[in-house]
Coordinates of C-alpha atoms and ligand atoms in Angstrom, one line a residue:
Chain A
M13 CA 283.8 54.0 37.4
T14 CA 283.1 57.3 37.4
A15 CA 280.4 57.3 34.3
G16 CA 278.3 54.7 36.1
T17 CA 278.2 56.4 39.2
L18 CA 277.1 59.5 37.8
S19 CA 274.5 58.2 35.3
N20 CA 273.8 55.8 38.1
R21 CA 272.5 59.3 40.2
K22 CA 271.4 60.0 37.0
I23 CA 268.7 57.6 36.9
A24 CA 268.1 57.2 41.1
S25 CA 267.4 61.0 40.8
D26 CA 265.0 60.4 37.8
N27 CA 263.4 58.1 39.8
A28 CA 263.3 60.3 42.8
F29 CA 261.1 63.2 40.6
L30 CA 259.3 60.3 38.5
K31 CA 258.3 59.6 42.3
A32 CA 257.9 63.3 43.8
L33 CA 256.0 63.7 40.9
I34 CA 253.1 60.4 41.2
R35 CA 252.4 61.4 44.8
N36 CA 251.3 65.5 44.2
V37 CA 250.1 64.8 41.0
V38 CA 248.1 61.7 41.1
P39 CA 245.7 61.8 43.9
P40 CA 244.2 65.2 42.8
I41 CA 243.7 63.4 39.2
V42 CA 242.2 60.8 40.6
A43 CA 240.3 62.7 42.8
V44 CA 238.7 64.8 40.2
L45 CA 237.8 62.2 38.4
I46 CA 236.0 60.7 41.7
F47 CA 234.4 64.7 41.5
C48 CA 233.2 64.0 37.8
V49 CA 231.8 61.3 38.9
I50 CA 229.2 61.7 41.4
W51 CA 228.4 65.2 39.8
Q52 CA 228.3 62.9 36.4
L53 CA 225.9 60.6 38.9
F54 CA 223.9 63.5 40.5
S55 CA 223.1 65.2 37.0
T56 CA 219.3 66.2 36.3
D57 CA 217.7 67.2 33.3
T58 CA 218.0 70.9 34.5
F59 CA 221.4 70.2 36.1
P60 CA 224.0 68.9 33.0
G61 CA 227.0 66.8 34.4
P62 CA 230.3 66.1 33.1
V63 CA 229.3 64.6 30.6
Q64 CA 226.4 67.2 29.2
V65 CA 229.0 70.2 29.9
I66 CA 230.8 68.8 27.1
Q67 CA 228.9 68.0 24.7
D68 CA 227.6 71.5 25.0
A69 CA 230.8 73.2 25.5
F70 CA 231.6 71.9 21.9
S71 CA 228.4 71.8 19.8
A72 CA 228.1 74.3 17.0
E73 CA 226.0 76.4 18.3
D74 CA 227.0 77.5 21.6
G75 CA 230.7 76.3 21.4
P76 CA 232.6 79.0 20.3
P77 CA 232.7 81.7 22.8
L78 CA 233.2 79.2 25.3
I79 CA 236.1 76.3 23.4
N80 CA 238.1 79.4 22.1
P81 CA 238.4 81.7 25.0
F82 CA 240.0 84.0 22.1
H83 CA 236.4 83.9 20.5
V84 CA 235.2 86.9 18.8
G85 CA 231.5 87.1 17.9
G86 CA 229.4 88.6 13.9
A87 CA 231.5 90.4 11.3
E88 CA 232.7 93.3 13.1
D89 CA 236.7 94.0 13.3
Y90 CA 238.4 91.7 15.7
W91 CA 241.1 94.4 17.5
G92 CA 238.4 96.8 17.5
T93 CA 235.8 94.6 20.0
V94 CA 238.4 93.5 22.0
F95 CA 239.2 97.4 22.5
N96 CA 236.0 98.2 23.4
A97 CA 235.3 95.5 25.7
V98 CA 239.0 95.2 27.6
V99 CA 240.2 99.0 27.6
R100 CA 237.0 100.7 27.3
G101 CA 234.6 97.7 28.5
T102 CA 232.1 97.8 26.2
G103 CA 230.3 96.4 23.4
D104 CA 229.7 92.9 22.4
T105 CA 229.3 90.5 25.7
N106 CA 229.2 87.8 24.0
I107 CA 232.4 87.1 23.7
G108 CA 235.6 84.9 24.1
L109 CA 236.2 84.0 27.3
F110 CA 240.0 84.9 28.0
W111 CA 239.0 88.2 27.0
L112 CA 236.5 89.4 29.5
V113 CA 238.4 88.1 32.0
M114 CA 240.6 90.3 30.6
S115 CA 237.7 92.7 31.2
S116 CA 237.8 91.8 34.6
L117 CA 240.4 91.7 35.5
K118 CA 241.3 95.3 33.6
R119 CA 238.6 97.1 35.9
V120 CA 239.3 94.8 39.5
A121 CA 243.5 96.4 38.5
I122 CA 242.0 100.0 38.8
G123 CA 240.6 99.6 41.8
Y124 CA 242.7 96.8 43.4
S125 CA 245.9 99.6 42.6
F126 CA 243.7 102.2 44.0
A127 CA 243.4 100.9 47.2
A128 CA 246.8 99.2 47.5
L129 CA 247.9 102.3 47.5
I130 CA 245.4 104.4 49.2
G131 CA 245.6 101.2 51.5
V132 CA 249.3 101.5 52.2
A133 CA 249.5 104.9 52.5
L134 CA 246.3 105.9 55.0
G135 CA 247.3 101.8 57.0
I136 CA 251.2 103.9 57.9
L137 CA 250.1 106.9 58.9
V138 CA 247.3 105.4 61.2
G139 CA 250.1 103.2 62.1
V140 CA 251.8 105.6 63.8
N141 CA 249.7 107.4 65.2
N142 CA 248.3 106.3 68.3
L143 CA 245.2 108.8 69.2
L144 CA 244.5 107.8 65.1
Y145 CA 244.7 104.0 65.5
R146 CA 242.7 104.7 68.3
A147 CA 239.8 106.7 65.9
L148 CA 239.8 104.7 63.6
D149 CA 240.7 101.0 64.6
P150 CA 236.6 100.2 65.4
I151 CA 235.5 102.2 62.4
F152 CA 237.9 100.5 59.7
Q153 CA 237.2 96.9 61.3
F154 CA 233.3 97.7 60.6
L155 CA 234.1 98.2 56.9
R156 CA 235.7 95.3 56.6
V157 CA 233.2 92.9 57.6
V158 CA 230.7 94.6 54.9
P159 CA 229.9 92.1 52.1
P160 CA 231.4 93.6 48.6
L161 CA 227.6 93.3 48.2
A162 CA 225.8 95.3 49.9
W163 CA 228.5 98.1 48.9
V164 CA 227.2 97.5 45.6
P165 CA 223.4 99.6 45.3
I166 CA 225.3 102.1 47.2
S167 CA 227.8 102.8 45.0
L168 CA 225.7 102.6 41.7
A169 CA 223.6 104.7 43.7
A170 CA 226.4 107.6 43.8
L171 CA 228.0 107.4 41.3
Q172 CA 224.7 106.5 38.8
M173 CA 227.3 104.8 36.7
N174 CA 228.5 101.4 36.0
E175 CA 231.8 101.3 35.5
P176 CA 232.7 103.8 38.1
A177 CA 230.9 102.5 40.8
A178 CA 231.9 98.4 39.5
L179 CA 235.7 100.1 40.4
F180 CA 234.3 101.8 43.9
V181 CA 233.3 98.4 44.5
I182 CA 236.3 96.5 44.3
F183 CA 238.4 100.0 45.5
I184 CA 235.8 100.1 49.1
T185 CA 236.3 96.2 49.5
A186 CA 240.2 96.0 49.0
I187 CA 241.2 98.4 50.7
W188 CA 240.4 97.7 54.6
P189 CA 242.5 94.1 54.7
I190 CA 245.3 96.5 53.5
L191 CA 244.7 99.0 55.4
I192 CA 244.8 96.7 58.7
N193 CA 246.7 94.7 57.5
T194 CA 249.5 98.1 56.9
A195 CA 248.6 99.5 60.0
V196 CA 249.2 96.4 62.2
G197 CA 252.2 95.7 60.6
V198 CA 253.6 99.3 61.5
K199 CA 252.3 99.3 65.9
Q200 CA 254.6 95.6 65.5
I201 CA 257.9 97.1 65.2
P202 CA 259.8 95.5 67.3
S203 CA 260.6 98.2 69.9
D204 CA 264.2 97.4 70.5
Y205 CA 264.2 98.1 66.3
N206 CA 262.2 101.4 67.2
N207 CA 264.9 102.6 69.9
V208 CA 267.7 101.9 68.4
A209 CA 266.3 104.5 65.5
K210 CA 265.5 106.4 68.8
V211 CA 269.7 106.3 71.1
L212 CA 270.6 107.7 66.9
R213 CA 267.7 110.1 66.0
L214 CA 267.5 108.4 62.7
S215 CA 266.3 111.5 60.3
K216 CA 262.1 110.9 59.3
Q217 CA 263.3 109.5 56.2
K218 CA 265.7 107.1 57.0
Y219 CA 263.6 105.7 59.3
F220 CA 260.6 105.3 57.0
F221 CA 263.1 103.2 54.6
K222 CA 265.5 101.8 56.8
V223 CA 262.7 100.1 59.7
L224 CA 259.6 100.8 59.6
I225 CA 258.7 99.9 55.1
P226 CA 261.3 96.6 56.0
A227 CA 259.5 95.9 58.5
T228 CA 256.6 96.6 57.5
V229 CA 256.5 94.5 54.5
P230 CA 255.3 91.7 55.0
Y231 CA 252.5 92.1 57.0
I232 CA 252.0 94.3 53.9
F233 CA 251.8 91.5 51.6
T234 CA 249.5 89.6 54.0
G235 CA 246.9 92.8 53.8
L236 CA 247.8 92.8 48.9
R237 CA 246.7 88.7 48.9
I238 CA 244.1 89.3 51.2
G239 CA 242.4 92.6 49.5
I240 CA 243.3 91.1 45.7
G241 CA 241.2 87.9 46.5
L242 CA 238.7 90.3 48.1
A243 CA 238.8 92.5 44.9
W244 CA 237.9 89.0 42.9
L245 CA 235.1 88.6 44.8
A246 CA 234.2 91.7 44.5
I247 CA 234.3 92.1 40.8
I248 CA 231.6 89.6 40.0
A249 CA 229.3 90.8 42.3
A250 CA 229.4 93.7 40.5
E251 CA 229.3 92.8 37.5
I252 CA 226.9 90.4 38.4
V253 CA 224.5 93.6 39.5
M254 CA 225.9 96.3 36.7
S255 CA 224.2 94.5 33.4
G256 CA 225.5 94.6 29.8
V257 CA 228.6 95.0 31.0
P258 CA 231.2 92.8 28.8
G259 CA 233.5 90.9 31.4
I260 CA 233.3 87.5 33.5
G261 CA 231.2 87.7 36.5
F262 CA 228.1 89.8 33.8
F263 CA 228.1 86.9 31.9
I264 CA 227.6 84.6 34.2
W265 CA 224.4 86.2 35.5
D266 CA 223.8 86.4 31.4
E267 CA 223.7 82.7 30.8
Y268 CA 222.0 81.7 34.2
Q269 CA 219.2 84.1 33.0
N270 CA 219.6 82.0 30.0
N271 CA 218.8 79.6 32.1
Y272 CA 222.6 78.6 30.3
I273 CA 224.1 75.9 33.0
T274 CA 227.0 74.9 30.4
G275 CA 228.7 78.3 30.2
I276 CA 227.7 79.2 34.5
I277 CA 230.0 75.7 35.0
I278 CA 232.6 76.5 32.4
A279 CA 233.1 81.2 33.9
L280 CA 233.9 79.3 36.9
L281 CA 235.9 77.4 35.7
Y282 CA 238.3 80.8 34.4
I283 CA 237.3 82.3 37.6
G284 CA 238.7 80.3 40.3
A285 CA 241.3 79.6 38.0
T286 CA 242.6 83.8 37.4
G287 CA 241.9 84.1 40.8
L288 CA 244.3 81.1 42.0
I289 CA 246.7 83.1 39.2
L290 CA 246.1 86.8 40.9
D291 CA 246.7 85.1 44.5
R292 CA 250.0 83.6 43.7
L293 CA 251.3 86.3 41.7
V294 CA 250.9 88.3 44.3
A295 CA 252.0 86.0 47.3
W296 CA 255.0 85.6 44.4
I297 CA 255.7 89.6 45.0
G298 CA 255.6 89.3 48.7
T299 CA 258.5 86.6 48.7
K300 CA 260.6 88.8 46.1
V301 CA 260.0 92.1 47.4
S302 CA 260.2 90.8 51.8
P303 CA 263.3 91.8 52.8
A304 CA 265.4 89.3 54.7
Chain B
M18 CA 297.8 100.9 87.2
P19 CA 297.4 103.5 89.3
Q20 CA 294.1 102.9 88.7
A21 CA 293.0 100.7 91.9
P22 CA 294.0 102.5 94.8
R23 CA 292.9 106.1 93.3
Q24 CA 288.7 104.0 93.4
A25 CA 289.7 102.9 96.7
S26 CA 288.0 105.5 98.9
P27 CA 284.9 106.3 97.4
V28 CA 284.2 103.1 98.3
F29 CA 284.7 103.7 102.1
L30 CA 282.1 107.6 101.8
D31 CA 279.4 105.1 99.5
C32 CA 279.2 102.0 102.2
T33 CA 277.5 101.9 105.8
A34 CA 279.7 100.7 108.2
D35 CA 278.4 97.7 109.6
R36 CA 278.1 96.6 106.4
F37 CA 281.4 96.9 104.9
V38 CA 283.2 94.8 108.2
P39 CA 284.1 92.0 106.6
F40 CA 285.1 93.6 103.9
R41 CA 288.2 95.8 105.6
H42 CA 290.7 94.3 105.0
F43 CA 291.3 93.1 101.6
W44 CA 291.0 96.9 100.8
I45 CA 293.9 97.2 103.5
L46 CA 295.4 94.9 101.6
T47 CA 294.5 95.8 97.9
I48 CA 296.8 99.7 99.4
M49 CA 299.6 98.0 100.8
Q50 CA 300.9 96.4 98.1
V51 CA 299.9 98.9 95.6
I52 CA 302.1 101.3 97.6
N53 CA 304.6 98.8 97.8
D54 CA 305.3 99.4 94.4
T55 CA 304.6 102.5 94.2
P56 CA 304.3 104.2 97.4
M57 CA 304.8 107.9 96.2
S58 CA 301.7 108.0 93.3
V59 CA 299.1 105.9 95.1
V60 CA 299.4 109.1 97.2
S61 CA 299.3 112.2 95.3
Q62 CA 296.1 109.8 92.7
V63 CA 294.2 109.5 95.4
A64 CA 294.4 113.1 96.3
A65 CA 294.0 114.2 93.1
A66 CA 290.7 111.9 92.0
T67 CA 289.1 112.9 94.9
V68 CA 289.1 116.6 94.4
S69 CA 289.3 117.5 91.3
A70 CA 287.5 114.6 88.7
Q71 CA 284.2 116.0 88.7
P72 CA 281.6 112.9 87.5
L73 CA 280.9 112.2 83.9
L74 CA 277.4 110.8 85.3
V75 CA 275.5 111.3 88.0
I76 CA 272.1 109.5 89.0
E77 CA 271.5 111.2 91.6
N78 CA 268.6 110.5 94.3
V79 CA 266.3 108.4 91.4
S80 CA 263.2 107.2 92.4
K81 CA 260.7 105.7 89.9
V82 CA 257.0 104.3 90.3
Y83 CA 256.3 102.4 87.5
P84 CA 251.2 102.9 88.1
T85 CA 250.1 99.4 88.0
P86 CA 246.4 98.4 88.1
T87 CA 247.2 97.2 91.8
G88 CA 248.1 100.7 93.1
A89 CA 252.4 102.8 92.7
Y90 CA 254.9 100.0 91.8
T91 CA 258.0 101.9 92.9
V92 CA 261.2 99.8 91.2
L93 CA 263.7 101.9 92.4
E94 CA 263.7 104.5 95.0
N95 CA 266.7 107.0 96.0
V96 CA 269.3 105.3 93.2
N97 CA 273.3 107.4 94.3
L98 CA 275.9 106.6 92.0
S99 CA 278.8 108.3 90.5
V100 CA 280.5 107.6 87.3
R101 CA 284.0 109.0 86.7
E102 CA 285.1 109.5 82.9
G103 CA 286.8 106.1 81.5
E104 CA 285.0 104.0 84.4
F105 CA 284.0 100.6 83.7
I106 CA 280.6 100.1 85.6
C107 CA 279.4 96.7 86.1
V108 CA 276.1 97.1 87.8
I109 CA 274.7 93.7 89.4
G110 CA 271.2 92.3 91.0
H111 CA 268.4 89.8 90.9
S112 CA 266.2 89.4 88.2
G113 CA 263.6 92.1 88.2
C114 CA 265.0 94.2 91.1
G115 CA 265.3 97.3 88.0
K116 CA 268.8 97.5 86.4
T117 CA 267.1 97.6 82.8
T118 CA 265.1 100.2 85.1
L119 CA 267.6 102.1 86.0
L120 CA 270.1 102.3 82.7
N121 CA 266.8 103.0 81.0
M122 CA 267.4 106.3 82.7
V123 CA 270.8 107.3 81.8
S124 CA 270.0 106.3 78.4
G125 CA 266.5 108.4 78.1
F126 CA 263.8 105.8 77.6
S127 CA 262.2 106.7 80.7
K128 CA 262.7 109.1 83.8
P129 CA 263.2 109.1 86.7
T130 CA 260.0 110.0 88.6
T131 CA 262.3 112.2 90.9
G132 CA 265.8 112.7 91.1
S133 CA 268.2 113.2 88.5
V134 CA 270.6 111.9 85.9
R135 CA 273.1 114.1 84.1
V136 CA 275.8 113.0 81.4
N137 CA 278.8 116.2 81.5
G138 CA 276.4 118.5 84.1
K139 CA 273.7 118.5 81.2
E140 CA 269.5 116.3 82.6
V141 CA 269.3 113.3 80.1
K142 CA 266.1 114.0 78.6
E143 CA 265.5 111.3 75.7
P144 CA 267.8 109.1 73.7
G145 CA 271.0 109.9 72.1
P146 CA 274.3 108.2 70.1
D147 CA 276.4 109.8 73.9
R148 CA 275.1 107.3 75.0
M149 CA 274.5 104.6 72.8
V150 CA 273.4 101.2 73.6
V151 CA 273.7 97.9 73.2
F152 CA 270.7 95.8 73.4
Q153 CA 269.8 92.6 75.1
G154 CA 268.0 91.1 72.1
Y155 CA 271.6 93.0 69.6
A156 CA 268.5 94.8 68.2
L157 CA 270.4 94.7 64.6
L158 CA 267.8 95.2 61.5
P159 CA 267.8 91.8 59.7
W160 CA 267.4 93.4 56.4
L161 CA 270.3 95.1 56.1
T162 CA 273.9 93.4 56.4
A163 CA 277.0 94.2 59.1
F164 CA 278.2 96.9 57.2
E165 CA 275.0 98.0 56.6
N166 CA 273.6 98.6 59.9
I167 CA 276.9 100.2 61.3
F168 CA 276.8 102.1 58.2
L169 CA 273.7 103.5 59.5
A170 CA 274.7 104.3 63.0
V171 CA 277.4 105.9 61.7
D172 CA 275.7 107.9 58.8
A173 CA 273.0 109.5 61.4
V174 CA 275.8 110.8 64.1
H175 CA 278.2 112.1 61.0
P176 CA 275.9 113.0 58.3
D177 CA 278.3 115.4 56.4
R178 CA 281.1 113.1 56.5
P179 CA 282.1 112.0 52.7
Y180 CA 280.7 108.3 52.0
S181 CA 284.2 106.9 52.6
E182 CA 284.9 108.2 55.7
K183 CA 281.7 107.2 56.7
A184 CA 282.0 103.6 54.8
A185 CA 285.6 104.3 56.4
I186 CA 285.3 104.2 59.7
V187 CA 282.6 100.9 60.1
K188 CA 285.1 98.8 58.5
E189 CA 287.5 99.7 60.9
N190 CA 284.8 99.0 63.8
L191 CA 284.2 95.3 62.0
A192 CA 288.4 94.6 61.8
L193 CA 288.0 95.8 65.6
V194 CA 285.7 93.0 66.0
G195 CA 287.4 90.7 64.3
L196 CA 284.9 90.4 61.4
A197 CA 286.6 92.6 58.5
D198 CA 285.4 89.1 56.4
A199 CA 280.8 88.9 57.6
A200 CA 280.8 92.8 56.6
D201 CA 278.2 92.1 53.8
K202 CA 276.5 88.8 55.8
K203 CA 272.7 90.0 57.2
P204 CA 271.6 88.9 60.8
P205 CA 270.1 85.7 60.0
Q206 CA 273.2 84.2 58.6
L207 CA 275.2 85.7 61.6
S208 CA 276.2 83.1 64.8
G209 CA 274.7 85.1 68.7
G210 CA 278.6 86.0 69.0
M211 CA 279.3 87.8 66.1
K212 CA 275.7 89.5 66.0
Q213 CA 276.9 90.2 69.4
R214 CA 280.4 91.8 68.3
V215 CA 278.2 93.8 65.3
A216 CA 276.3 95.3 67.2
I217 CA 279.5 95.9 69.7
A218 CA 281.0 97.4 66.8
R219 CA 277.3 99.2 65.9
A220 CA 278.0 100.9 69.6
L221 CA 281.8 102.0 68.9
A222 CA 281.3 103.5 65.8
I223 CA 280.2 106.2 66.4
R224 CA 282.0 106.8 69.9
P225 CA 279.7 107.1 72.4
E226 CA 280.8 109.0 76.0
V227 CA 278.8 106.1 77.8
L228 CA 278.8 103.4 76.4
I229 CA 275.7 101.6 77.9
L230 CA 275.5 97.2 77.6
D231 CA 272.8 95.7 78.4
E232 CA 273.3 91.8 79.7
P233 CA 275.2 91.6 76.3
F234 CA 277.0 88.3 77.0
G235 CA 274.0 86.6 78.8
A236 CA 273.3 84.6 75.3
L237 CA 276.6 83.5 75.0
D238 CA 278.2 80.6 74.8
A239 CA 281.5 79.8 78.0
I240 CA 283.9 80.4 74.9
T241 CA 282.4 83.2 73.5
K242 CA 281.7 84.7 76.3
E243 CA 285.2 85.3 77.8
E244 CA 286.8 85.8 74.0
L245 CA 283.8 88.9 73.7
Q246 CA 285.0 90.0 77.4
E247 CA 288.1 90.2 76.2
E248 CA 287.3 91.9 73.5
L249 CA 285.7 94.7 75.1
L250 CA 288.0 95.0 77.8
K251 CA 291.0 95.4 75.4
I252 CA 288.8 98.0 72.5
W253 CA 287.5 99.8 76.1
N254 CA 291.2 100.4 77.2
D255 CA 291.8 101.7 73.6
H256 CA 289.7 104.0 73.8
K257 CA 289.0 104.7 77.0
C258 CA 284.7 105.4 77.0
T259 CA 282.8 104.9 79.7
V260 CA 281.2 102.0 80.3
L261 CA 277.9 100.4 81.8
M262 CA 277.3 97.2 81.5
I263 CA 274.4 95.2 83.5
T264 CA 275.8 91.4 83.8
H265 CA 274.1 88.7 85.8
D266 CA 278.2 87.0 85.7
I267 CA 279.7 87.5 88.9
D268 CA 283.1 86.5 86.7
E269 CA 282.5 88.6 84.2
A270 CA 281.8 91.6 86.4
L271 CA 285.6 90.8 88.5
F272 CA 286.9 90.5 85.2
L273 CA 286.5 93.4 83.3
A274 CA 284.9 96.3 86.2
D275 CA 286.8 98.7 88.1
R276 CA 283.8 99.2 90.1
L277 CA 280.7 96.6 90.4
V278 CA 277.7 98.2 91.8
M279 CA 275.7 95.9 93.8
M280 CA 271.7 96.5 93.8
T281 CA 269.3 95.3 97.1
N282 CA 266.2 93.6 96.0
G283 CA 263.2 95.6 94.5
P284 CA 260.7 96.8 95.1
A285 CA 262.1 99.9 96.0
A286 CA 265.9 97.7 95.0
N287 CA 268.9 101.0 96.1
V288 CA 272.9 100.5 95.1
G289 CA 274.1 98.3 98.2
E290 CA 277.0 99.1 97.3
I291 CA 279.9 99.1 95.3
L292 CA 282.7 97.2 95.4
E293 CA 285.9 98.4 94.1
I294 CA 287.9 95.8 91.9
P295 CA 291.2 97.0 91.7
F296 CA 292.8 94.0 89.9
P297 CA 295.6 96.3 87.3
R298 CA 295.3 96.7 83.9
P299 CA 295.4 94.8 81.0
R300 CA 293.6 92.4 82.7
D301 CA 295.1 88.9 82.5
R302 CA 292.3 86.4 82.9
A303 CA 294.5 83.5 84.0
R304 CA 296.8 86.2 86.5
I305 CA 293.3 87.0 88.1
M306 CA 292.1 83.5 89.2
E307 CA 295.5 82.7 90.6
D308 CA 294.9 85.9 92.5
P309 CA 293.5 84.9 96.2
E310 CA 291.6 88.5 96.4
F311 CA 288.9 87.0 93.4
Y312 CA 287.9 84.5 95.7
H313 CA 287.7 87.1 98.5
L314 CA 286.0 89.2 95.8
R315 CA 283.4 86.9 94.4
N316 CA 282.5 85.2 97.9
Y317 CA 282.4 88.5 98.9
A318 CA 279.2 89.6 96.3
L319 CA 278.2 86.2 96.2
D320 CA 277.1 86.5 99.9
F321 CA 275.7 89.4 98.8
L322 CA 273.3 88.5 96.3
Y323 CA 273.2 85.3 98.4
N324 CA 272.6 85.6 101.9
R325 CA 271.9 89.6 102.0
F326 CA 270.5 90.0 99.3
A327 CA 268.6 86.6 98.9
H328 CA 265.3 86.1 96.4
D329 CA 262.9 85.8 98.3
D330 CA 260.2 85.0 95.5
E331 CA 260.4 81.0 96.7
Ligands
ATP423 N1 256.3 99.4 82.3 C1 256.5 99.5 83.8 N2 255.7 98.9 83.8 C2 255.2 99.0 85.3 N3 256.7 97.6 86.2 C3 257.1 97.1 85.1 C4 257.5 98.6 83.7 N4 258.9 98.2 83.5 C5 259.3 96.9 84.5 N5 258.6 97.1 85.5 C6 258.4 96.8 86.5 O1 259.9 96.7 87.3 C7 260.8 95.8 88.0 C8 262.2 96.4 87.1 O2 262.6 95.5 85.8 P1 263.8 95.9 84.8 O3 263.7 95.1 83.4 O4 264.2 97.1 84.6 O5 264.5 94.6 86.0 P2 265.9 93.9 85.8 O6 267.2 94.6 87.0 O7 266.0 94.7 84.9 O8 266.0 92.2 85.2 P3 266.2 91.5 84.7 O9 267.6 91.6 85.0 O10 265.4 90.4 84.8 O11 267.0 92.4 83.2 C9 260.1 94.5 87.7 O12 259.6 94.2 88.8 C10 259.1 94.7 86.6 O13 258.4 94.1 87.0
MG424 MG1 266.5 93.5 82.5

């Protein structure tokens, strides 16, 4: 009896799981397939279709860096090349796409960390000070809408070197949404909470950690999430302009210069996937950190 | 017990004669009843109270004017009220007449345009834990547990006491409102009534001189509301703090208050009348409801609100 109902229930739940899987997985797969068919129909000599792309990717001549994400060409020492590319941002630019993405991500990590730290700190400062807010908010709103690419020439001119310029472009692109959202978050703290703090005469420190930060964290993470998207956008833009660095942005540009569309398309998949992972990662951290 | 007649005299002083006519005979009745019970003490109490008791809270000639785009808007004009230590005062009046505005000047969140608010003879300048507020929307921090919410308040008031003492105060006050078991729950997990209990426990835990409540039970269902009224009354009986409470509910005011402050309509509202509520303490709801006096007072307040100062919006 019991065993029977149990296994019945198990079958039922298996069925439900299967149904959910079919409902959620099959439609996107079908959509991708339809997309590929349309793409194939519209492919030309200069713009390869999916079949051509797969053939090219598996060809012995161009294939290795595309198919093997960990590929390092030439005879030199493998880890030395990887270290140069990822940590120092120099050397061979024709290595596996995983390492190129890593090399770009390292730049993003640095620029974005500065943007997050300074953005949150400045956002809080501007949020708690009405005069500062009125003075600076219009400027922030203005700078926020300057596209990442527009910062590249000016940062190159100012910093003269590719690497710091790339970091600066990421920083300056990502900081505005973080800063603005943090400031808005501070301003949005319900007046009830501030009144409690006032009537209890909470110390600055207690107010900061028990009221301000918990009340603002959701806004900070909204800003951080927009910021990471923009940072990833910016690194691609920056690397495209600053030639010669190992990185996924330069790679895609280099492939274009060599009229090699297959490489562009595969790099595009990596860029999209990485952006998505970054976005979800920050959102996930946000849900972990957010109080209540 | 002797509280009721002791407070009889200010009514005669506060009210203008013509307004007072329908009311007078209740008073004589009440006083007569009590005098029959304890004739000697009443007389001396009245004398003592009027002569010696220095009021804890004095609101003197207070006006509040808000500048608005269409010109200055006078919310309150010439409000006067004295509250003795340990008194339970309810404030009633139509929506928008300025009750919250008045209490905000006692708590220190806003300043009178003219006049002064003094507690213990000292001018109120800013909010402080001696005038703790139970806010209309509970104002609990949702990321802190019930315990932590109260602890934050206790810790702010007694920063130098050891943790164990502060924790004991928190637990004691949670138990007082019947929430010892919910100490580790966060506000989103609590019902409206429980949240209000935590808010009251937080306010009581820091032992304010004046406890200010802005419509504390407005959002609660009838049963929870009555439970909380009784709890509040019991706590007030034990602690004897001074209470200033806004309400929209006449029955609630009659059950709880020593005096009911009835405000006239805005703009330029002020204290229309102050109704003494003579029921002996500790109060029992059933007994009060049986008392014909309850209905006299109730009708009198209703008449004040719905005839003499009817809302003339529509
Ligand atoms: N900051 C302000 N600026 C201008 N007018 C205000 C301001 N605050 C309150 N008022 C006005 O003062 C009047 C009284 O407001 P208040 O909140 O004190 O009323 P209330 O008696 O508490 O009403 P309710 O019972 O609805 O809570 C209202 O007409 C309101 O519009
Ligand atoms: Mg109000």
